[in-house]
Coordinates of C-alpha atoms in Angstrom, one line a residue:
Chain A
X658 CA 23.6 -10.7 15.0
X659 CA 23.7 -12.1 11.3
X660 CA 21.1 -11.8 9.8
X661 CA 19.6 -13.3 6.5
X662 CA 21.3 -10.8 4.6
X663 CA 24.9 -10.2 6.0
X664 CA 24.6 -14.2 7.8
X665 CA 27.2 -16.2 8.3
X666 CA 29.5 -16.7 5.1
X667 CA 28.3 -13.1 2.9
X668 CA 30.2 -12.3 -0.2
X669 CA 30.2 -8.4 -0.1
X670 CA 32.3 -6.6 -2.9
X671 CA 32.2 -2.4 -2.0
X672 CA 33.4 0.0 -5.2
X673 CA 35.4 2.5 -3.6
X674 CA 36.0 1.5 -0.7
X675 CA 38.7 3.3 -0.2
X676 CA 37.6 6.9 1.9
X677 CA 33.9 8.6 2.6
X678 CA 30.6 6.3 2.2
X679 CA 32.6 3.0 1.0
X680 CA 34.7 3.1 4.2
X681 CA 31.6 3.8 6.6
X682 CA 30.1 1.2 4.8
X683 CA 32.7 -1.7 4.8
X684 CA 33.7 -0.8 8.7
X685 CA 30.0 -1.0 9.8
X686 CA 29.9 -4.8 7.4
X687 CA 32.6 -6.0 9.5
X688 CA 30.2 -5.6 12.4
X689 CA 28.0 -7.7 11.1
X690 CA 29.1 -10.2 8.1
X691 CA 29.0 -13.9 10.0
X692 CA 31.4 -16.7 9.5
X693 CA 33.1 -17.7 6.7
X694 CA 32.2 -14.2 4.8
X695 CA 34.1 -11.8 2.9
X696 CA 34.9 -8.3 2.0
X697 CA 36.6 -7.7 -0.6
X698 CA 36.8 -3.8 -1.2
X699 CA 38.4 -1.7 -4.1
X700 CA 39.3 1.5 -5.3
X701 CA 42.4 3.7 -6.4
X702 CA 44.1 4.1 -3.6
X703 CA 45.7 1.5 -1.5
X704 CA 46.5 3.5 0.8
X705 CA 43.1 4.4 1.7
X706 CA 41.6 0.7 1.3
X707 CA 44.5 -0.2 3.9
X708 CA 43.6 2.3 6.1
X709 CA 40.1 1.5 5.2
X710 CA 41.6 -2.3 6.2
X711 CA 42.8 -1.8 9.1
X712 CA 39.9 -0.2 10.9
X713 CA 37.4 -3.0 9.6
X714 CA 40.0 -5.9 11.3
X715 CA 39.6 -3.4 14.5
X716 CA 35.5 -4.4 14.3
X717 CA 36.4 -7.6 13.1
X718 CA 39.6 -8.7 13.6
X719 CA 39.2 -12.5 13.5
X720 CA 36.2 -13.5 11.8
X721 CA 36.3 -11.6 8.2
X722 CA 38.3 -12.3 5.1
X723 CA 39.3 -8.8 3.7
X724 CA 40.4 -8.7 0.0
X725 CA 41.6 -5.2 -0.8
X726 CA 42.0 -4.9 -4.9
X727 CA 43.2 -1.2 -6.2
X728 CA 42.0 -0.2 -9.9
X729 CA 41.2 2.8 -11.7
X730 CA 37.1 2.1 -13.4
X731 CA 37.7 5.1 -15.5
X732 CA 39.8 2.6 -17.9
X733 CA 36.9 0.1 -19.5
X734 CA 40.0 -1.6 -20.8
X735 CA 41.0 -2.8 -17.2
X736 CA 37.8 -4.1 -15.9
X737 CA 38.0 -7.6 -17.3
X738 CA 40.5 -8.0 -15.8
X739 CA 39.5 -6.3 -12.3
X740 CA 36.7 -7.8 -12.0
X741 CA 37.9 -11.7 -12.7
X742 CA 40.1 -10.2 -9.2
X743 CA 37.4 -8.9 -7.5
X744 CA 35.3 -12.4 -7.5
X745 CA 38.3 -14.5 -7.3
X746 CA 38.5 -17.7 -5.2
X747 CA 34.1 -17.1 -4.9
X748 CA 33.5 -20.3 -6.7
X749 CA 29.7 -21.5 -6.3
X750 CA 28.6 -23.4 -2.9
X751 CA 31.4 -21.0 -0.8
X752 CA 28.9 -18.4 0.1
X753 CA 25.6 -18.3 1.0
X754 CA 24.7 -14.3 0.6
X755 CA 26.5 -12.4 -2.2
X756 CA 26.4 -8.5 -1.8
X757 CA 27.3 -6.1 -4.1
X758 CA 27.8 -2.2 -3.7
X759 CA 28.1 0.3 -6.1
X760 CA 29.8 3.0 -4.6
X761 CA 32.6 4.4 -5.9
X762 CA 31.7 7.6 -7.9
X763 CA 33.5 10.7 -9.9
X764 CA 31.7 14.0 -10.0
X765 CA 33.1 15.0 -13.6
X766 CA 34.6 18.6 -13.7
X767 CA 32.8 20.9 -11.6
X768 CA 34.0 23.6 -13.5
X769 CA 31.5 23.2 -16.2
X770 CA 28.8 23.4 -17.8
X771 CA 26.6 20.7 -19.6
X772 CA 26.7 22.9 -22.8
X773 CA 30.4 23.0 -22.1
X774 CA 31.7 19.4 -22.1
X775 CA 32.8 19.0 -25.7
X776 CA 35.8 16.4 -24.9
X777 CA 33.5 12.9 -25.9
X778 CA 36.9 11.1 -24.4
X779 CA 36.4 12.8 -21.2
X780 CA 32.6 11.9 -21.6
X781 CA 33.9 8.2 -22.3
X782 CA 35.8 8.0 -19.2
X783 CA 33.1 9.7 -16.8
X784 CA 30.9 7.3 -18.0
X785 CA 32.9 4.2 -17.9
X786 CA 34.0 5.2 -14.3
X787 CA 30.3 6.1 -13.2
X788 CA 28.3 4.3 -15.4
X789 CA 29.3 1.2 -17.7
X790 CA 32.2 -0.5 -15.2
X791 CA 28.8 -0.2 -12.8
X792 CA 26.8 -2.3 -15.4
X793 CA 30.2 -5.1 -16.3
X794 CA 30.6 -5.3 -13.0
X795 CA 27.1 -6.2 -12.1
X796 CA 26.7 -8.2 -14.7
X797 CA 30.2 -10.5 -13.1
X798 CA 28.7 -10.4 -9.8
X799 CA 25.4 -12.1 -11.5
X800 CA 27.5 -14.1 -13.1
X801 CA 29.4 -15.4 -10.3
X802 CA 26.8 -16.1 -8.2
X803 CA 23.7 -17.8 -10.3
X804 CA 20.6 -17.2 -8.4
X805 CA 19.9 -21.0 -7.3
X806 CA 22.1 -21.0 -4.3
X807 CA 22.9 -17.4 -3.3
X808 CA 20.6 -15.0 -2.3
X809 CA 21.8 -11.7 -4.5
X810 CA 21.6 -8.7 -3.5
X811 CA 23.2 -5.3 -5.3
X812 CA 22.8 -1.7 -3.8
X813 CA 23.1 1.6 -6.6
X814 CA 24.9 4.5 -4.1
X815 CA 22.2 6.9 -5.9
X816 CA 21.7 10.2 -5.4
X817 CA 18.8 13.1 -5.1
X818 CA 20.8 14.7 -7.6
X819 CA 19.6 11.9 -10.1
X820 CA 16.4 13.6 -10.1
X821 CA 16.9 17.0 -9.1
X822 CA 19.5 18.9 -11.2
X823 CA 22.5 20.3 -9.7
X824 CA 24.1 23.2 -11.8
X825 CA 27.6 21.9 -13.2
X826 CA 27.1 18.8 -12.3
X827 CA 25.1 17.4 -16.1
X828 CA 27.5 14.6 -15.8
X829 CA 26.8 13.7 -12.6
X830 CA 23.3 13.4 -12.4
X831 CA 22.9 11.8 -15.5
X832 CA 25.7 9.3 -14.8
X833 CA 22.8 9.1 -11.5
X834 CA 19.8 8.9 -13.6
X835 CA 20.9 6.5 -16.0
X836 CA 22.1 4.1 -12.7
X837 CA 17.9 4.0 -11.3
X838 CA 16.5 3.0 -14.8
X839 CA 19.1 0.4 -15.4
X840 CA 18.7 -0.7 -12.2
X841 CA 14.3 -0.7 -12.2
X842 CA 14.8 -3.0 -15.3
X843 CA 17.2 -5.1 -13.4
X844 CA 14.8 -5.4 -10.8
X845 CA 11.8 -6.4 -13.0
X846 CA 13.9 -8.6 -14.8
X847 CA 15.4 -10.3 -12.3
X848 CA 12.8 -10.5 -8.8
X849 CA 15.4 -12.6 -7.2
X850 CA 17.9 -10.2 -6.9
X851 CA 17.5 -8.0 -4.1
X852 CA 18.1 -4.3 -6.0
X853 CA 18.1 -0.8 -4.1
X854 CA 19.0 2.5 -5.2
X855 CA 20.2 4.5 -2.5
X856 CA 20.4 8.1 -1.6
X857 CA 22.7 8.5 1.2
X858 CA 22.2 12.3 1.5
X859 CA 25.1 15.3 2.0
X860 CA 27.5 13.3 3.3
X861 CA 30.4 14.9 5.3
X862 CA 33.4 13.5 2.7
X863 CA 35.9 14.8 0.4
X864 CA 33.0 14.2 -2.3
X865 CA 30.9 16.7 -0.9
X866 CA 34.0 19.3 -0.4
X867 CA 34.7 18.8 -4.1
X868 CA 31.4 19.8 -5.3
X869 CA 31.5 22.7 -2.9
X870 CA 34.0 24.4 -4.2
X871 CA 32.9 23.8 -8.4
X872 CA 32.8 28.0 -8.2
X873 CA 29.2 28.4 -9.0
X874 CA 27.9 30.3 -5.9
X875 CA 24.7 29.2 -5.7
X876 CA 26.0 25.6 -5.2
X877 CA 28.4 27.0 -2.5
X878 CA 25.8 28.4 -0.5
X879 CA 23.5 26.2 -0.7
X880 CA 26.2 23.6 0.9
X881 CA 26.9 26.3 3.0
X882 CA 22.9 26.3 4.6
X883 CA 23.1 23.0 4.8
X884 CA 26.0 23.1 6.7
X885 CA 24.5 25.8 9.1
X886 CA 21.4 23.9 9.2
X887 CA 23.1 20.6 10.5
X888 CA 21.3 18.4 7.5
X889 CA 25.4 17.6 6.7
X890 CA 25.5 14.1 8.1
X891 CA 28.2 11.8 8.3
X892 CA 28.8 8.6 5.9
X893 CA 29.0 6.3 9.0
X894 CA 25.3 7.4 10.1
X895 CA 24.1 6.7 6.6
X896 CA 26.2 3.6 6.2
X897 CA 23.9 2.5 9.6
X898 CA 20.7 3.2 7.6
X899 CA 21.9 1.5 4.7
X900 CA 22.5 -2.1 6.4
X901 CA 19.0 -1.5 8.5
X902 CA 17.1 -1.2 5.0
X903 CA 19.3 -4.3 3.4
X904 CA 18.1 -5.7 7.2
X905 CA 14.9 -5.8 6.9
X906 CA 14.6 -6.2 4.0
X907 CA 11.2 -4.7 2.9
X908 CA 11.5 -2.6 -0.1
X909 CA 10.1 -3.1 -3.4
X910 CA 13.4 -4.5 -5.3
X911 CA 14.7 -1.3 -7.7
X912 CA 12.9 1.3 -5.1
X913 CA 15.0 4.6 -4.7
X914 CA 15.4 5.2 -1.1
X915 CA 17.1 8.1 0.5
X916 CA 18.3 8.1 4.1
X917 CA 15.2 10.2 5.1
X918 CA 13.4 7.6 3.6
X919 CA 11.4 9.4 1.3
X920 CA 10.5 7.2 -1.6
X921 CA 11.4 8.3 -5.3
Chain B
X527 CA 3.3 26.9 -50.1
X528 CA 6.4 27.8 -47.0
X529 CA 4.0 30.1 -44.9
X530 CA 0.2 29.2 -46.0
X531 CA -2.3 28.8 -42.5
X532 CA 0.9 28.8 -40.5
X533 CA 2.9 32.1 -40.3
X534 CA 6.7 32.0 -39.3
X535 CA 7.4 31.9 -35.8
X536 CA 9.5 33.1 -33.8
X537 CA 11.1 30.0 -33.3
X538 CA 11.3 29.0 -36.7
X539 CA 11.4 32.5 -38.7
X540 CA 13.4 33.5 -41.8
X541 CA 17.3 32.6 -41.4
X542 CA 16.5 29.8 -39.5
X543 CA 18.9 26.8 -38.7
X544 CA 18.3 23.3 -37.6
X545 CA 20.2 20.6 -37.3
X546 CA 18.1 16.7 -36.9
X547 CA 19.9 13.6 -36.3
X548 CA 18.5 10.5 -37.4
X549 CA 17.1 11.9 -40.2
X550 CA 17.2 8.8 -42.8
X551 CA 13.8 7.7 -41.7
X552 CA 11.7 7.3 -38.8
X553 CA 10.2 9.8 -36.9
X554 CA 13.3 12.2 -37.9
X555 CA 12.1 12.3 -41.6
X556 CA 8.6 13.2 -40.0
X557 CA 10.1 16.0 -38.7
X558 CA 12.3 17.3 -41.4
X559 CA 9.4 17.4 -43.1
X560 CA 7.2 19.0 -41.1
X561 CA 10.0 21.6 -40.7
X562 CA 10.6 22.0 -44.1
X563 CA 7.0 23.7 -44.6
X564 CA 7.8 25.8 -41.6
X565 CA 11.2 27.1 -41.7
X566 CA 11.2 30.7 -43.3
X567 CA 13.5 32.4 -45.7
X568 CA 17.5 31.4 -45.6
X569 CA 17.1 28.7 -43.5
X570 CA 19.4 25.6 -43.9
X571 CA 18.4 22.1 -42.9
X572 CA 20.9 19.5 -42.3
X573 CA 20.3 16.0 -42.1
X574 CA 22.5 13.2 -40.3
X575 CA 21.9 9.6 -40.3
X576 CA 23.8 6.5 -41.4
X577 CA 22.2 5.7 -44.3
X578 CA 23.2 7.7 -47.4
X579 CA 20.2 6.8 -49.5
X580 CA 17.5 7.1 -46.3
X581 CA 19.0 11.0 -46.3
X582 CA 18.3 11.5 -49.6
X583 CA 14.7 10.1 -50.2
X584 CA 14.4 12.5 -46.8
X585 CA 15.6 15.4 -48.7
X586 CA 13.3 14.7 -52.0
X587 CA 9.8 14.3 -50.2
X588 CA 11.2 17.6 -48.0
X589 CA 11.7 19.1 -51.5
X590 CA 8.7 18.2 -52.5
X591 CA 7.3 20.6 -49.5
X592 CA 9.2 23.3 -49.7
X593 CA 11.1 23.5 -53.2
X594 CA 12.6 26.7 -53.6
X595 CA 13.2 28.1 -49.7
X596 CA 14.7 25.3 -47.7
X597 CA 19.2 24.5 -48.0
X598 CA 19.2 20.8 -47.3
X599 CA 23.0 19.3 -46.3
X600 CA 23.0 15.8 -45.7
X601 CA 25.7 14.4 -43.6
X602 CA 26.1 10.9 -43.2
X603 CA 27.9 9.0 -39.9
X604 CA 27.9 6.7 -37.4
X605 CA 27.5 8.1 -33.6
X606 CA 28.6 5.7 -31.7
X607 CA 32.0 6.4 -32.9
X608 CA 33.7 8.8 -31.2
X609 CA 36.7 9.6 -33.3
X610 CA 35.1 10.9 -36.2
X611 CA 32.5 13.3 -34.4
X612 CA 35.3 16.5 -35.1
X613 CA 34.9 15.8 -38.6
X614 CA 30.7 15.0 -38.5
X615 CA 30.3 18.0 -36.6
X616 CA 32.6 20.3 -38.8
X617 CA 30.3 19.3 -41.6
X618 CA 27.1 19.7 -39.5
X619 CA 27.8 23.4 -38.4
X620 CA 30.0 24.4 -42.0
X621 CA 29.1 28.3 -43.2
X622 CA 27.0 29.3 -40.2
X623 CA 29.9 32.2 -39.8
X624 CA 28.2 35.3 -37.5
X625 CA 25.0 36.5 -38.6
X626 CA 23.8 34.2 -40.8
X627 CA 20.9 33.0 -39.1
X628 CA 18.5 34.4 -36.6
X629 CA 17.3 31.1 -34.8
X630 CA 19.1 27.7 -34.4
X631 CA 17.8 24.3 -33.9
X632 CA 19.2 21.2 -32.8
X633 CA 16.6 18.1 -32.3
X634 CA 18.6 14.7 -30.8
X635 CA 16.7 12.3 -32.7
X636 CA 19.4 9.5 -33.4
X637 CA 18.5 6.8 -31.4
X638 CA 19.4 2.7 -30.9
X639 CA 17.9 0.5 -28.7
X640 CA 20.8 -1.9 -27.8
X641 CA 20.6 -6.2 -27.7
X642 CA 17.1 -6.7 -26.6
X643 CA 17.6 -9.8 -26.3
X644 CA 19.7 -8.8 -23.1
X645 CA 19.0 -8.6 -19.5
X646 CA 20.1 -5.4 -17.7
X647 CA 22.4 -8.3 -16.1
X648 CA 23.9 -9.7 -19.0
X649 CA 25.1 -6.7 -20.2
X650 CA 29.1 -7.7 -20.2
X651 CA 30.8 -6.3 -22.9
X652 CA 32.5 -3.1 -22.2
X653 CA 32.8 -2.3 -25.1
X654 CA 29.6 -2.6 -26.9
X655 CA 28.3 -0.5 -23.6
X656 CA 30.5 2.4 -24.9
X657 CA 29.4 2.3 -28.3
X658 CA 26.0 2.4 -27.1
X659 CA 26.6 5.3 -25.1
X660 CA 28.2 7.1 -27.4
X661 CA 25.6 7.3 -29.8
X662 CA 22.9 7.5 -26.9
X663 CA 24.2 10.1 -24.4
X664 CA 27.7 10.8 -25.1
X665 CA 27.2 11.8 -28.8
X666 CA 24.6 14.3 -27.9
X667 CA 26.6 15.5 -25.4
X668 CA 29.0 16.5 -27.0
X669 CA 27.4 17.9 -30.5
X670 CA 25.0 19.8 -28.1
X671 CA 28.7 21.7 -26.8
X672 CA 29.6 22.2 -30.4
X673 CA 26.0 23.3 -31.5
X674 CA 26.0 26.0 -28.2
X675 CA 29.6 27.0 -29.1
X676 CA 28.9 27.4 -33.3
X677 CA 25.6 29.5 -32.6
X678 CA 27.0 31.2 -29.2
X679 CA 26.2 34.9 -28.8
X680 CA 23.2 36.3 -27.9
X681 CA 21.3 37.4 -31.0
X682 CA 20.3 33.2 -32.1
X683 CA 17.1 32.5 -30.4
X684 CA 18.4 28.9 -29.9
X685 CA 16.8 25.6 -28.9
X686 CA 18.0 22.1 -27.9
X687 CA 15.4 19.2 -28.2
X688 CA 15.9 15.8 -26.6
X689 CA 13.8 13.1 -28.6
X690 CA 13.2 11.3 -25.2
X691 CA 10.5 8.0 -24.5
X692 CA 7.9 7.2 -21.6
X693 CA 11.2 5.0 -20.3
X694 CA 13.5 7.0 -19.5
X695 CA 10.9 7.0 -16.4
X696 CA 9.3 4.2 -16.8
X697 CA 10.9 0.6 -16.7
X698 CA 10.8 -1.6 -20.1
X699 CA 12.3 -5.2 -19.7
X700 CA 15.4 -5.7 -22.2
X701 CA 15.5 -2.3 -22.7
X702 CA 18.0 -1.2 -19.9
X703 CA 20.4 0.1 -22.0
X704 CA 18.0 1.8 -23.6
X705 CA 16.0 3.3 -20.5
X706 CA 19.2 4.2 -19.2
X707 CA 19.9 6.6 -21.7
X708 CA 17.1 8.0 -21.8
X709 CA 16.8 9.2 -18.2
X710 CA 20.9 10.0 -18.4
X711 CA 19.4 12.4 -21.3
X712 CA 16.3 13.7 -19.6
X713 CA 18.2 14.3 -16.4
X714 CA 21.3 15.6 -18.6
X715 CA 19.2 18.5 -20.3
X716 CA 17.3 19.6 -17.1
X717 CA 20.4 20.4 -15.9
X718 CA 21.3 22.3 -19.1
X719 CA 18.6 24.3 -18.8
X720 CA 18.7 25.5 -15.8
X721 CA 22.5 26.7 -16.5
X722 CA 21.3 28.1 -19.7
X723 CA 18.4 30.2 -18.9
X724 CA 18.2 31.5 -22.4
X725 CA 18.0 28.7 -23.9
X726 CA 15.0 26.5 -24.8
X727 CA 15.4 22.8 -23.7
X728 CA 12.8 20.6 -24.3
X729 CA 13.0 16.6 -23.7
X730 CA 9.9 14.8 -25.8
X731 CA 8.4 12.0 -25.4
X732 CA 7.2 10.4 -28.8
X733 CA 5.0 8.2 -28.1
X734 CA 5.1 4.8 -29.5
X735 CA 4.7 5.6 -33.5
X736 CA 4.6 3.1 -36.2
X737 CA 8.5 2.5 -37.3
X738 CA 11.2 0.7 -38.0
X739 CA 12.3 1.2 -34.2
X740 CA 9.0 0.5 -33.0
X741 CA 9.0 -2.5 -35.0
X742 CA 12.3 -3.5 -33.4
X743 CA 11.3 -3.5 -29.8
X744 CA 8.0 -5.7 -30.7
X745 CA 9.8 -8.5 -32.1
X746 CA 12.9 -8.4 -29.7
X747 CA 10.9 -12.3 -28.4
X748 CA 10.1 -11.5 -25.3
X749 CA 5.8 -12.3 -25.1
X750 CA 4.5 -9.2 -22.7
X751 CA 6.8 -7.0 -24.8
X752 CA 4.6 -7.8 -27.4
X753 CA 1.0 -8.7 -26.1
X754 CA 2.1 -4.7 -24.9
X755 CA 2.4 -3.3 -28.2
X756 CA -0.8 -5.9 -29.7
X757 CA -3.1 -4.6 -27.2
X758 CA -2.0 -0.7 -28.2
X759 CA -2.0 -1.1 -31.2
X760 CA -5.6 -2.4 -31.4
X761 CA -6.9 0.4 -28.9
X762 CA -5.6 2.6 -31.4
X763 CA -2.1 3.9 -29.9
X764 CA 0.8 3.4 -32.2
X765 CA 0.5 6.9 -33.2
X766 CA 2.2 7.9 -37.3
X767 CA 5.4 9.5 -36.8
X768 CA 4.1 12.9 -38.5
X769 CA 1.3 12.8 -36.2
X770 CA 4.2 13.0 -32.9
X771 CA 6.1 15.1 -35.2
X772 CA 3.3 17.7 -35.2
X773 CA 2.7 17.5 -31.9
X774 CA 6.6 18.0 -31.3
X775 CA 6.4 21.2 -33.8
X776 CA 3.2 22.8 -32.1
X777 CA 5.1 22.6 -28.5
X778 CA 8.2 24.7 -29.9
X779 CA 5.8 27.0 -32.1
X780 CA 3.4 27.4 -28.3
X781 CA 6.9 28.1 -26.9
X782 CA 5.0 28.2 -23.4
X783 CA 6.8 24.6 -22.8
X784 CA 9.6 25.4 -18.9
X785 CA 12.7 24.9 -20.5
X786 CA 13.7 21.9 -19.1
X787 CA 10.7 19.7 -19.2
X788 CA 9.8 16.2 -20.2
X789 CA 7.0 16.5 -21.5
X790 CA 4.9 13.2 -23.8
X791 CA 2.8 13.6 -26.9
X792 CA -0.3 12.0 -24.8
X793 CA 0.3 14.6 -22.2
X794 CA 0.1 11.8 -19.5
X795 CA 3.3 13.3 -18.2
X796 CA 5.2 16.8 -18.2
X797 CA 7.7 15.7 -15.9

């Protein structure tokens, strides 16, 4: 049923919509976004985005306008044009709700220890994709949808790696930590925006499998034991939990919550 | 005199290489001058910063404390420019052949605040952001990697200090870049500490200090921020950078901290 968050005329952008959690979020939203809504999905893989769109349209064939945009967030020179496309024809007054889900992420080179990240170009690209693109995209979102008539929600898909160090993943951990703090500050400064940092838990996605094969035995063993204890979740379940949190709308703006309802 | 009253420790003993970024003023200067007394025979202090004049003033103060013993090298450069890192890092670590030093200490102190006139949602220019995180995050990572490469080998005792801030965990309006950069660094060094058990890694929050940086924050234009610092000042909570540098050195010399810990000068948190 359409709610205040996902009601009629909702603009929703989901980055990293070509697979994994992004896809699950998109498909679930399809069932909840009301009349006159638009879903914009971004990612690197057009094929992946098209598959997501197909699944979305199965759920919500007529009502929802779905727009696909390919782009690589590592390339900050391309951001301006990419972000313009995301928000094209989203003039004020068209939408009553606007929802930005910063989901796209990369892991960085999992074979490198923290002290082995010596190439500044690689570091710059990493933080472009995982940190600065999120900042500039959010900034564009806020500019396109100024507060007066639109209810705005910004979601930061984070990880408990923002708090709990994961060996061989110093870039991932630090990027998530940076985002969490950034959004806490934003929540303080813009009290009329609903800001949520959501940790989806360990999910059965390509990303998890990449972490698992990073070459560090400790990490491999950890994930193997999580799997055998049934702790690896489906992205659909996690996406559902996220949407429930958003609809219930009782979280404190800027909060960092995880799927197990643990508040950091 | 160099060793009066303090003794030389395992951390700052003879033949210590120490690099301090942002050594041209503020906390960096205080750390440099304090270390001058404590670094032993055959040690070298390398100071980096953007202002040659500032570095020279620091060097002068260091040499007043410790005229003969300590080799002080100054390297000017801008950490915001990643194309300059190879040359910069080369200069920092020049003539550090194997066996030259028994201890190696790097203090990541240089930092910038970013544009405090902007709310988080107003940071729209990727070039400005890239430069900000270059200065405050990627330079620190790349420089640490170089430090670890230069001093690889088990017979050099290595210490890495990340000068952090309470705002790594406490959000402060108009400081989204500074807060997020510090949060990123803290987490990065926590991971490093786990991966490198034989390196002493410390994230140190120096507290609010009477420096140019504090002055800049105070005059950012936001009344709440101004009031907050005025209140702190009237309660005597603004430290001298010397006092904070001393506390940091004590932590390092006592050497009891858990590697990767985030410690605050007031002991308000230990994360």
